Amino acid sequence: MLKGKTALVTGSTSGIGLGIAKALAKQGANIVLNGFGDHAGPQAEIAALGAQVVYHGADMSKPAEIEAMVKFAEEKFGRVDILVNNAGIQHVARVENFPVERWDAIIAINLSSAFHASRAVLPAMQKANWGRIINVASVHGLVGSAEKSAYVAAKHGIVGLTKVTALENATSGVTCNAICPGWVLTPLVQKQVDAKAAALGLSNDEATKLLLGEKEPSMQFTTPEELGDLAVFLCSATGNNIRGVAWNMDGGWAAQ
Ligand code: NAD
């Protein structure tokens, strides 16, 4: 379905980004991977699906590096047709204790990076009259949780950016939507399970059940594969008139 299209997925060396990149690769898209840590392994996994895949190590907190990554993608494949703004980090502390440097980093990586990547890819999408921008927000783009001020502010912000981007392109073939996962068991969340286990003297299983039980009625993690399938759906022809939505896949979290 996506043969000949190119998808740039930020923060795709791990977790949700990697799951989405693999789902798009299975549909035949060329993939531009991005993120820190090992990238050879994820790159090989995607190549094994038969997709063309390249890697760019842009730091998503640096606008000039984001622009360079989009140029690199255009040089390799001609155009970015699908942009998935996924890179993100977390830090947990009350507002009065929140390190200023962590606030700035979360706003830069979880919110401003999506603006910088979107403004870089939009002109070519508009010229082609086809494009998909998918912002990986969070259920925290819809509701708050204590001790996550920067994350919740950034995720509410990216839901707002999604609506405006969708509206500005509403009469064209360029759509923009947000995906709002509840808990997904990735390194970002395992750190929060580990912190709970250490603070309360619990096993990994006990801490996991506690974490799910506090927020997610289904008591199940959403998986990167399920999120990948949702991204594929948004890229399909059926997604043509889905514009500006914040689509939660959260086990009922926001329904409470
Ligand atoms: P993860 O830690 O597994 O992956 C994060 C990715 O972002 C990695 O590839 C990492 O290298 C990359 N990254 C981090 N800082 C970067 C930077 N400065 N420049 C470039 N890349 C950078 O986390 P994840 O859980 O897969 O999270 C992915 C996205 O999904 C985030 O935006 C997160 O907020 C969102 N999300 C996660 C959950 C969850 O439960 N895991 C729930 C809702 C939303």
PDB file of C-alpha atoms and ligand atoms in Angstrom:
ATOM      1  CA  MET A   1       0.000   0.000   0.000  1.00  0.00           C
ATOM      2  CA  LEU A   2       2.868   2.447   0.704  1.00  0.00           C
ATOM      3  CA  LYS A   3       5.283   1.331  -2.006  1.00  0.00           C
ATOM      4  CA  GLY A   4       7.204   4.339  -3.343  1.00  0.00           C
ATOM      5  CA  LYS A   5       6.374   6.451  -0.281  1.00  0.00           C
ATOM      6  CA  THR A   6       9.004   7.542   2.245  1.00  0.00           C
ATOM      7  CA  ALA A   7       8.410   7.662   5.990  1.00  0.00           C
ATOM      8  CA  LEU A   8      10.609   9.575   8.418  1.00  0.00           C
ATOM      9  CA  VAL A   9      10.021   8.309  11.952  1.00  0.00           C
ATOM     10  CA  THR A  10      11.760  10.236  14.725  1.00  0.00           C
ATOM     11  CA  GLY A  11      12.971   8.309  17.774  1.00  0.00           C
ATOM     12  CA  SER A  12      12.663   5.024  15.909  1.00  0.00           C
ATOM     13  CA  THR A  13      15.642   3.108  17.305  1.00  0.00           C
ATOM     14  CA  SER A  14      13.417   1.810  20.119  1.00  0.00           C
ATOM     15  CA  GLY A  15       9.889   1.224  21.389  1.00  0.00           C
ATOM     16  CA  ILE A  16       6.864   2.767  19.683  1.00  0.00           C
ATOM     17  CA  GLY A  17       8.853   4.512  16.931  1.00  0.00           C
ATOM     18  CA  LEU A  18      10.487   1.242  15.907  1.00  0.00           C
ATOM     19  CA  GLY A  19       7.085  -0.509  15.958  1.00  0.00           C
ATOM     20  CA  ILE A  20       5.603   2.157  13.681  1.00  0.00           C
ATOM     21  CA  ALA A  21       8.634   2.121  11.352  1.00  0.00           C
ATOM     22  CA  LYS A  22       8.318  -1.671  10.983  1.00  0.00           C
ATOM     23  CA  ALA A  23       4.570  -1.493  10.276  1.00  0.00           C
ATOM     24  CA  LEU A  24       5.143   1.153   7.564  1.00  0.00           C
ATOM     25  CA  ALA A  25       8.065  -0.865   6.133  1.00  0.00           C
ATOM     26  CA  LYS A  26       5.801  -3.939   5.873  1.00  0.00           C
ATOM     27  CA  GLN A  27       3.539  -1.816   3.644  1.00  0.00           C
ATOM     28  CA  GLY A  28       6.501  -1.108   1.355  1.00  0.00           C
ATOM     29  CA  ALA A  29       7.505   2.394   2.520  1.00  0.00           C
ATOM     30  CA  ASN A  30      11.146   3.514   2.481  1.00  0.00           C
ATOM     31  CA  ILE A  31      12.164   4.298   6.044  1.00  0.00           C
ATOM     32  CA  VAL A  32      14.352   7.020   7.551  1.00  0.00           C
ATOM     33  CA  LEU A  33      15.277   5.932  11.073  1.00  0.00           C
ATOM     34  CA  ASN A  34      16.341   8.351  13.798  1.00  0.00           C
ATOM     35  CA  GLY A  35      17.194   8.125  17.483  1.00  0.00           C
ATOM     36  CA  PHE A  36      19.983   7.390  19.920  1.00  0.00           C
ATOM     37  CA  GLY A  37      21.616   4.123  20.970  1.00  0.00           C
ATOM     38  CA  ASP A  38      22.139   1.136  18.691  1.00  0.00           C
ATOM     39  CA  HIS A  39      20.749   1.809  15.221  1.00  0.00           C
ATOM     40  CA  ALA A  40      22.397  -1.024  13.278  1.00  0.00           C
ATOM     41  CA  GLY A  41      20.075  -3.620  14.889  1.00  0.00           C
ATOM     42  CA  PRO A  42      16.801  -1.751  14.140  1.00  0.00           C
ATOM     43  CA  GLN A  43      18.082  -0.910  10.657  1.00  0.00           C
ATOM     44  CA  ALA A  44      18.740  -4.616   9.960  1.00  0.00           C
ATOM     45  CA  GLU A  45      15.261  -5.572  11.292  1.00  0.00           C
ATOM     46  CA  ILE A  46      13.648  -3.131   8.849  1.00  0.00           C
ATOM     47  CA  ALA A  47      15.862  -4.149   5.924  1.00  0.00           C
ATOM     48  CA  ALA A  48      14.818  -7.778   6.602  1.00  0.00           C
ATOM     49  CA  LEU A  49      11.225  -6.701   5.854  1.00  0.00           C
ATOM     50  CA  GLY A  50      12.366  -5.803   2.327  1.00  0.00           C
ATOM     51  CA  ALA A  51      12.269  -2.020   2.826  1.00  0.00           C
ATOM     52  CA  GLN A  52      14.941   0.493   1.907  1.00  0.00           C
ATOM     53  CA  VAL A  53      16.166   2.031   5.153  1.00  0.00           C
ATOM     54  CA  VAL A  54      18.637   4.778   6.062  1.00  0.00           C
ATOM     55  CA  TYR A  55      19.565   6.310   9.413  1.00  0.00           C
ATOM     56  CA  HIS A  56      20.139   9.902  10.540  1.00  0.00           C
ATOM     57  CA  GLY A  57      21.239  10.655  14.099  1.00  0.00           C
ATOM     58  CA  ALA A  58      19.731  14.168  14.441  1.00  0.00           C
ATOM     59  CA  ASP A  59      19.284  15.292  18.026  1.00  0.00           C
ATOM     60  CA  MET A  60      15.604  16.258  18.100  1.00  0.00           C
ATOM     61  CA  SER A  61      16.287  19.077  20.552  1.00  0.00           C
ATOM     62  CA  LYS A  62      18.340  20.867  17.842  1.00  0.00           C
ATOM     63  CA  PRO A  63      16.360  22.591  15.041  1.00  0.00           C
ATOM     64  CA  ALA A  64      19.375  22.774  12.666  1.00  0.00           C
ATOM     65  CA  GLU A  65      19.924  19.011  12.979  1.00  0.00           C
ATOM     66  CA  ILE A  66      16.224  18.353  12.289  1.00  0.00           C
ATOM     67  CA  GLU A  67      16.434  20.468   9.122  1.00  0.00           C
ATOM     68  CA  ALA A  68      19.589  18.587   8.071  1.00  0.00           C
ATOM     69  CA  MET A  69      17.797  15.252   8.611  1.00  0.00           C
ATOM     70  CA  VAL A  70      14.876  16.264   6.377  1.00  0.00           C
ATOM     71  CA  LYS A  71      17.343  17.401   3.668  1.00  0.00           C
ATOM     72  CA  PHE A  72      19.162  14.071   4.011  1.00  0.00           C
ATOM     73  CA  ALA A  73      15.861  12.162   3.600  1.00  0.00           C
ATOM     74  CA  GLU A  74      14.976  14.226   0.521  1.00  0.00           C
ATOM     75  CA  GLU A  75      18.413  13.607  -1.009  1.00  0.00           C
ATOM     76  CA  LYS A  76      18.089   9.845  -0.429  1.00  0.00           C
ATOM     77  CA  PHE A  77      14.464   9.320  -1.457  1.00  0.00           C
ATOM     78  CA  GLY A  78      13.238  12.526  -3.155  1.00  0.00           C
ATOM     79  CA  ARG A  79      10.596  13.537  -0.623  1.00  0.00           C
ATOM     80  CA  VAL A  80       9.213  12.780   2.842  1.00  0.00           C
ATOM     81  CA  ASP A  81       5.603  11.600   2.356  1.00  0.00           C
ATOM     82  CA  ILE A  82       4.953  10.430   5.911  1.00  0.00           C
ATOM     83  CA  LEU A  83       6.353  12.136   8.989  1.00  0.00           C
ATOM     84  CA  VAL A  84       5.916  10.441  12.354  1.00  0.00           C
ATOM     85  CA  ASN A  85       6.880  12.791  15.178  1.00  0.00           C
ATOM     86  CA  ASN A  86       7.575  10.236  17.882  1.00  0.00           C
ATOM     87  CA  ALA A  87      10.828  11.024  19.759  1.00  0.00           C
ATOM     88  CA  GLY A  88      10.145  11.677  23.408  1.00  0.00           C
ATOM     89  CA  ILE A  89      11.522  11.557  26.927  1.00  0.00           C
ATOM     90  CA  GLN A  90      10.012  11.636  30.405  1.00  0.00           C
ATOM     91  CA  HIS A  91      10.932  13.048  33.805  1.00  0.00           C
ATOM     92  CA  VAL A  92       8.872  12.671  36.955  1.00  0.00           C
ATOM     93  CA  ALA A  93       8.897  15.292  39.758  1.00  0.00           C
ATOM     94  CA  ARG A  94       6.530  17.765  41.389  1.00  0.00           C
ATOM     95  CA  VAL A  95       6.433  21.245  39.816  1.00  0.00           C
ATOM     96  CA  GLU A  96       8.344  22.867  42.686  1.00  0.00           C
ATOM     97  CA  ASN A  97      11.117  20.271  42.377  1.00  0.00           C
ATOM     98  CA  PHE A  98      11.154  19.934  38.588  1.00  0.00           C
ATOM     99  CA  PRO A  99      14.684  20.578  37.228  1.00  0.00           C
ATOM    100  CA  VAL A 100      14.529  23.541  34.820  1.00  0.00           C
ATOM    101  CA  GLU A 101      16.913  21.802  32.452  1.00  0.00           C
ATOM    102  CA  ARG A 102      14.565  18.737  32.283  1.00  0.00           C
ATOM    103  CA  TRP A 103      11.572  21.010  31.586  1.00  0.00           C
ATOM    104  CA  ASP A 104      13.440  22.646  28.678  1.00  0.00           C
ATOM    105  CA  ALA A 105      14.600  19.283  27.288  1.00  0.00           C
ATOM    106  CA  ILE A 106      11.096  17.742  27.405  1.00  0.00           C
ATOM    107  CA  ILE A 107       9.477  20.762  25.726  1.00  0.00           C
ATOM    108  CA  ALA A 108      12.215  20.750  23.052  1.00  0.00           C
ATOM    109  CA  ILE A 109      12.151  17.002  22.300  1.00  0.00           C
ATOM    110  CA  ASN A 110       8.465  16.165  22.891  1.00  0.00           C
ATOM    111  CA  LEU A 111       6.916  19.319  21.407  1.00  0.00           C
ATOM    112  CA  SER A 112       9.149  21.785  19.539  1.00  0.00           C
ATOM    113  CA  SER A 113      10.800  19.020  17.475  1.00  0.00           C
ATOM    114  CA  ALA A 114       7.402  18.207  15.918  1.00  0.00           C
ATOM    115  CA  PHE A 115       7.012  21.847  14.862  1.00  0.00           C
ATOM    116  CA  HIS A 116      10.514  21.938  13.353  1.00  0.00           C
ATOM    117  CA  ALA A 117      10.132  18.636  11.486  1.00  0.00           C
ATOM    118  CA  SER A 118       6.617  19.549  10.264  1.00  0.00           C
ATOM    119  CA  ARG A 119       7.650  22.959   8.914  1.00  0.00           C
ATOM    120  CA  ALA A 120      10.553  21.294   7.071  1.00  0.00           C
ATOM    121  CA  VAL A 121       8.466  18.561   5.350  1.00  0.00           C
ATOM    122  CA  LEU A 122       5.217  20.457   4.648  1.00  0.00           C
ATOM    123  CA  PRO A 123       6.213  22.418   1.501  1.00  0.00           C
ATOM    124  CA  ALA A 124       7.059  19.222  -0.432  1.00  0.00           C
ATOM    125  CA  MET A 125       3.913  17.448   0.827  1.00  0.00           C
ATOM    126  CA  GLN A 126       1.775  20.423  -0.234  1.00  0.00           C
ATOM    127  CA  LYS A 127       3.433  20.477  -3.681  1.00  0.00           C
ATOM    128  CA  ALA A 128       2.704  16.751  -4.114  1.00  0.00           C
ATOM    129  CA  ASN A 129      -0.812  17.199  -2.670  1.00  0.00           C
ATOM    130  CA  TRP A 130      -0.299  14.100  -0.498  1.00  0.00           C
ATOM    131  CA  GLY A 131       1.176  13.724   2.952  1.00  0.00           C
ATOM    132  CA  ARG A 132       0.607  12.251   6.377  1.00  0.00           C
ATOM    133  CA  ILE A 133       1.877  13.800   9.597  1.00  0.00           C
ATOM    134  CA  ILE A 134       1.304  11.580  12.608  1.00  0.00           C
ATOM    135  CA  ASN A 135       2.183  13.040  15.985  1.00  0.00           C
ATOM    136  CA  VAL A 136       2.731  10.493  18.732  1.00  0.00           C
ATOM    137  CA  ALA A 137       1.160  12.349  21.639  1.00  0.00           C
ATOM    138  CA  SER A 138      -0.139  10.357  24.618  1.00  0.00           C
ATOM    139  CA  VAL A 139      -3.229   9.950  26.745  1.00  0.00           C
ATOM    140  CA  HIS A 140      -1.340  12.712  28.599  1.00  0.00           C
ATOM    141  CA  GLY A 141      -2.289  14.948  25.671  1.00  0.00           C
ATOM    142  CA  LEU A 142      -5.876  14.577  26.906  1.00  0.00           C
ATOM    143  CA  VAL A 143      -5.636  14.260  30.708  1.00  0.00           C
ATOM    144  CA  GLY A 144      -3.058  15.056  33.377  1.00  0.00           C
ATOM    145  CA  SER A 145      -1.130  13.011  35.947  1.00  0.00           C
ATOM    146  CA  ALA A 146       0.717  14.336  38.995  1.00  0.00           C
ATOM    147  CA  GLU A 147       4.486  14.806  38.700  1.00  0.00           C
ATOM    148  CA  LYS A 148       4.458  14.961  34.881  1.00  0.00           C
ATOM    149  CA  SER A 149       4.122  18.720  34.307  1.00  0.00           C
ATOM    150  CA  ALA A 150       6.525  19.063  31.387  1.00  0.00           C
ATOM    151  CA  TYR A 151       5.354  15.864  29.694  1.00  0.00           C
ATOM    152  CA  VAL A 152       1.644  16.696  30.045  1.00  0.00           C
ATOM    153  CA  ALA A 153       2.232  20.293  28.878  1.00  0.00           C
ATOM    154  CA  ALA A 154       4.205  19.075  25.850  1.00  0.00           C
ATOM    155  CA  LYS A 155       1.630  16.398  24.975  1.00  0.00           C
ATOM    156  CA  HIS A 156      -1.334  18.796  25.286  1.00  0.00           C
ATOM    157  CA  GLY A 157       0.734  21.167  23.132  1.00  0.00           C
ATOM    158  CA  ILE A 158       1.321  18.586  20.414  1.00  0.00           C
ATOM    159  CA  VAL A 159      -2.422  17.833  20.278  1.00  0.00           C
ATOM    160  CA  GLY A 160      -2.949  21.571  19.660  1.00  0.00           C
ATOM    161  CA  LEU A 161      -0.230  21.638  16.997  1.00  0.00           C
ATOM    162  CA  THR A 162      -1.933  18.633  15.353  1.00  0.00           C
ATOM    163  CA  LYS A 163      -5.253  20.484  15.081  1.00  0.00           C
ATOM    164  CA  VAL A 164      -3.681  23.617  13.595  1.00  0.00           C
ATOM    165  CA  THR A 165      -1.565  21.659  11.094  1.00  0.00           C
ATOM    166  CA  ALA A 166      -4.671  19.697  10.054  1.00  0.00           C
ATOM    167  CA  LEU A 167      -6.736  22.882   9.612  1.00  0.00           C
ATOM    168  CA  GLU A 168      -4.091  24.697   7.590  1.00  0.00           C
ATOM    169  CA  ASN A 169      -4.012  21.776   5.111  1.00  0.00           C
ATOM    170  CA  ALA A 170      -7.664  20.751   5.283  1.00  0.00           C
ATOM    171  CA  THR A 171      -8.472  21.289   1.612  1.00  0.00           C
ATOM    172  CA  SER A 172      -5.431  19.314   0.454  1.00  0.00           C
ATOM    173  CA  GLY A 173      -4.264  15.708   0.464  1.00  0.00           C
ATOM    174  CA  VAL A 174      -2.078  16.413   3.504  1.00  0.00           C
ATOM    175  CA  THR A 175      -3.521  15.210   6.806  1.00  0.00           C
ATOM    176  CA  CYS A 176      -2.260  15.545  10.360  1.00  0.00           C
ATOM    177  CA  ASN A 177      -3.441  13.502  13.328  1.00  0.00           C
ATOM    178  CA  ALA A 178      -2.229  12.501  16.779  1.00  0.00           C
ATOM    179  CA  ILE A 179      -2.042   9.056  18.348  1.00  0.00           C
ATOM    180  CA  CYS A 180      -2.552   8.945  22.110  1.00  0.00           C
ATOM    181  CA  PRO A 181      -1.307   5.707  23.701  1.00  0.00           C
ATOM    182  CA  GLY A 182      -1.883   4.717  27.304  1.00  0.00           C
ATOM    183  CA  TRP A 183       0.823   2.552  28.874  1.00  0.00           C
ATOM    184  CA  VAL A 184       3.138   0.813  26.384  1.00  0.00           C
ATOM    185  CA  LEU A 185       5.882  -1.388  27.818  1.00  0.00           C
ATOM    186  CA  THR A 186       8.957   0.327  26.355  1.00  0.00           C
ATOM    187  CA  PRO A 187      12.215   1.420  28.039  1.00  0.00           C
ATOM    188  CA  LEU A 188      10.510   4.776  28.838  1.00  0.00           C
ATOM    189  CA  VAL A 189       7.852   2.995  30.935  1.00  0.00           C
ATOM    190  CA  GLN A 190      10.069   0.213  32.307  1.00  0.00           C
ATOM    191  CA  LYS A 191      12.035   2.995  34.080  1.00  0.00           C
ATOM    192  CA  GLN A 192       8.789   4.043  35.823  1.00  0.00           C
ATOM    193  CA  VAL A 193       8.036   0.411  36.788  1.00  0.00           C
ATOM    194  CA  ASP A 194      11.594   0.080  38.166  1.00  0.00           C
ATOM    195  CA  ALA A 195      11.197   3.300  40.197  1.00  0.00           C
ATOM    196  CA  LYS A 196       7.922   2.019  41.707  1.00  0.00           C
ATOM    197  CA  ALA A 197       9.431  -1.387  42.504  1.00  0.00           C
ATOM    198  CA  ALA A 198      12.424   0.245  44.229  1.00  0.00           C
ATOM    199  CA  ALA A 199      10.360   2.830  46.157  1.00  0.00           C
ATOM    200  CA  LEU A 200       7.773   0.325  47.430  1.00  0.00           C
ATOM    201  CA  GLY A 201       9.929  -2.806  47.718  1.00  0.00           C
ATOM    202  CA  LEU A 202       7.869  -4.672  45.075  1.00  0.00           C
ATOM    203  CA  SER A 203       8.731  -7.263  42.444  1.00  0.00           C
ATOM    204  CA  ASN A 204       8.667  -6.256  38.783  1.00  0.00           C
ATOM    205  CA  ASP A 205       5.303  -8.056  38.323  1.00  0.00           C
ATOM    206  CA  GLU A 206       3.737  -6.399  41.371  1.00  0.00           C
ATOM    207  CA  ALA A 207       4.968  -2.942  40.315  1.00  0.00           C
ATOM    208  CA  THR A 208       3.676  -3.506  36.759  1.00  0.00           C
ATOM    209  CA  LYS A 209       0.192  -4.489  38.040  1.00  0.00           C
ATOM    210  CA  LEU A 210       0.145  -1.440  40.321  1.00  0.00           C
ATOM    211  CA  LEU A 211       1.148   0.882  37.457  1.00  0.00           C
ATOM    212  CA  LEU A 212      -1.580  -0.504  35.151  1.00  0.00           C
ATOM    213  CA  GLY A 213      -4.199  -0.638  37.918  1.00  0.00           C
ATOM    214  CA  GLU A 214      -3.776   3.052  38.779  1.00  0.00           C
ATOM    215  CA  LYS A 215      -4.739   4.248  35.282  1.00  0.00           C
ATOM    216  CA  GLU A 216      -5.551   1.645  32.653  1.00  0.00           C
ATOM    217  CA  PRO A 217      -8.907  -0.182  33.111  1.00  0.00           C
ATOM    218  CA  SER A 218      -8.021  -2.913  30.588  1.00  0.00           C
ATOM    219  CA  MET A 219      -4.987  -3.879  32.757  1.00  0.00           C
ATOM    220  CA  GLN A 220      -3.168  -4.425  29.457  1.00  0.00           C
ATOM    221  CA  PHE A 221      -0.333  -2.607  27.761  1.00  0.00           C
ATOM    222  CA  THR A 222      -0.943  -1.235  24.267  1.00  0.00           C
ATOM    223  CA  THR A 223       1.765  -2.668  21.991  1.00  0.00           C
ATOM    224  CA  PRO A 224       4.062  -0.945  19.460  1.00  0.00           C
ATOM    225  CA  GLU A 225       2.587  -3.343  16.849  1.00  0.00           C
ATOM    226  CA  GLU A 226      -0.984  -2.107  17.538  1.00  0.00           C
ATOM    227  CA  LEU A 227       0.197   1.493  17.307  1.00  0.00           C
ATOM    228  CA  GLY A 228       2.007   0.635  14.059  1.00  0.00           C
ATOM    229  CA  ASP A 229      -1.255  -0.709  12.612  1.00  0.00           C
ATOM    230  CA  LEU A 230      -3.072   2.494  13.624  1.00  0.00           C
ATOM    231  CA  ALA A 231      -0.390   4.550  11.846  1.00  0.00           C
ATOM    232  CA  VAL A 232      -0.816   2.382   8.717  1.00  0.00           C
ATOM    233  CA  PHE A 233      -4.581   2.969   8.857  1.00  0.00           C
ATOM    234  CA  LEU A 234      -4.055   6.744   9.059  1.00  0.00           C
ATOM    235  CA  CYS A 235      -1.790   6.479   5.988  1.00  0.00           C
ATOM    236  CA  SER A 236      -4.367   4.497   4.007  1.00  0.00           C
ATOM    237  CA  ALA A 237      -6.849   5.947   1.512  1.00  0.00           C
ATOM    238  CA  THR A 238      -9.531   5.528   4.199  1.00  0.00           C
ATOM    239  CA  GLY A 239      -7.563   8.034   6.311  1.00  0.00           C
ATOM    240  CA  ASN A 240      -8.011  10.706   3.655  1.00  0.00           C
ATOM    241  CA  ASN A 241     -10.572  12.719   5.607  1.00  0.00           C
ATOM    242  CA  ILE A 242      -9.425  11.968   9.151  1.00  0.00           C
ATOM    243  CA  ARG A 243      -8.060  15.364  10.150  1.00  0.00           C
ATOM    244  CA  GLY A 244      -6.937  16.849  13.433  1.00  0.00           C
ATOM    245  CA  VAL A 245      -8.023  13.977  15.677  1.00  0.00           C
ATOM    246  CA  ALA A 246      -6.298  12.834  18.857  1.00  0.00           C
ATOM    247  CA  TRP A 247      -6.963   9.090  18.720  1.00  0.00           C
ATOM    248  CA  ASN A 248      -6.444   7.299  21.979  1.00  0.00           C
ATOM    249  CA  MET A 249      -5.413   3.663  22.249  1.00  0.00           C
ATOM    250  CA  ASP A 250      -5.362   3.589  26.008  1.00  0.00           C
ATOM    251  CA  GLY A 251      -7.334   0.660  27.408  1.00  0.00           C
ATOM    252  CA  GLY A 252     -10.075   3.014  28.583  1.00  0.00           C
ATOM    253  CA  TRP A 253      -7.769   5.374  30.536  1.00  0.00           C
ATOM    254  CA  ALA A 254      -9.355   8.609  29.255  1.00  0.00           C
ATOM    255  CA  ALA A 255     -12.889   7.213  29.376  1.00  0.00           C
ATOM    256  CA  GLN A 256     -12.923   7.342  33.200  1.00  0.00           C
TER     257      GLN A 256
HETATM  258  P1  NAD B   1      11.585   4.853  24.072  1.00  0.00           P
HETATM  259  O1  NAD B   1      12.437   5.404  25.161  1.00  0.00           O
HETATM  260  O2  NAD B   1      11.527   3.379  23.839  1.00  0.00           O
HETATM  261  O3  NAD B   1      11.958   5.530  22.670  1.00  0.00           O
HETATM  262  C1  NAD B   1      12.219   6.905  22.551  1.00  0.00           C
HETATM  263  C2  NAD B   1      12.974   7.128  21.261  1.00  0.00           C
HETATM  264  O4  NAD B   1      13.270   8.519  21.159  1.00  0.00           O
HETATM  265  C3  NAD B   1      14.312   6.392  21.201  1.00  0.00           C
HETATM  266  O5  NAD B   1      14.557   5.972  19.887  1.00  0.00           O
HETATM  267  C4  NAD B   1      15.301   7.489  21.607  1.00  0.00           C
HETATM  268  O6  NAD B   1      16.620   7.250  21.132  1.00  0.00           O
HETATM  269  C5  NAD B   1      14.664   8.663  20.938  1.00  0.00           C
HETATM  270  N1  NAD B   1      15.116   9.942  21.460  1.00  0.00           N
HETATM  271  C6  NAD B   1      15.096  10.400  22.742  1.00  0.00           C
HETATM  272  N2  NAD B   1      15.641  11.628  22.794  1.00  0.00           N
HETATM  273  C7  NAD B   1      15.985  11.958  21.522  1.00  0.00           C
HETATM  274  C8  NAD B   1      16.590  13.091  20.932  1.00  0.00           C
HETATM  275  N3  NAD B   1      16.971  14.168  21.633  1.00  0.00           N
HETATM  276  N4  NAD B   1      16.818  13.067  19.597  1.00  0.00           N
HETATM  277  C9  NAD B   1      16.464  11.993  18.845  1.00  0.00           C
HETATM  278  N5  NAD B   1      15.902  10.894  19.355  1.00  0.00           N
HETATM  279  C10 NAD B   1      15.659  10.885  20.676  1.00  0.00           C
HETATM  280  O7  NAD B   1      10.144   5.459  24.374  1.00  0.00           O
HETATM  281  P2  NAD B   1       8.689   5.116  23.800  1.00  0.00           P
HETATM  282  O8  NAD B   1       7.885   4.687  24.958  1.00  0.00           O
HETATM  283  O9  NAD B   1       8.759   4.276  22.586  1.00  0.00           O
HETATM  284  O10 NAD B   1       8.204   6.588  23.426  1.00  0.00           O
HETATM  285  C11 NAD B   1       8.004   7.037  22.109  1.00  0.00           C
HETATM  286  C12 NAD B   1       6.961   8.139  22.099  1.00  0.00           C
HETATM  287  O11 NAD B   1       5.717   7.599  22.571  1.00  0.00           O
HETATM  288  C13 NAD B   1       7.289   9.315  23.033  1.00  0.00           C
HETATM  289  O12 NAD B   1       6.904  10.526  22.411  1.00  0.00           O
HETATM  290  C14 NAD B   1       6.417   9.039  24.249  1.00  0.00           C
HETATM  291  O13 NAD B   1       6.105  10.203  24.931  1.00  0.00           O
HETATM  292  C15 NAD B   1       5.210   8.426  23.582  1.00  0.00           C
HETATM  293  N6  NAD B   1       4.369   7.636  24.495  1.00  0.00           N
HETATM  294  C16 NAD B   1       4.852   6.554  25.151  1.00  0.00           C
HETATM  295  C17 NAD B   1       4.010   5.840  25.984  1.00  0.00           C
HETATM  296  C18 NAD B   1       4.467   4.618  26.728  1.00  0.00           C
HETATM  297  O14 NAD B   1       3.703   4.136  27.578  1.00  0.00           O
HETATM  298  N7  NAD B   1       5.645   4.071  26.467  1.00  0.00           N
HETATM  299  C19 NAD B   1       2.691   6.232  26.148  1.00  0.00           C
HETATM  300  C20 NAD B   1       2.228   7.347  25.464  1.00  0.00           C
HETATM  301  C21 NAD B   1       3.080   8.036  24.634  1.00  0.00           C
END
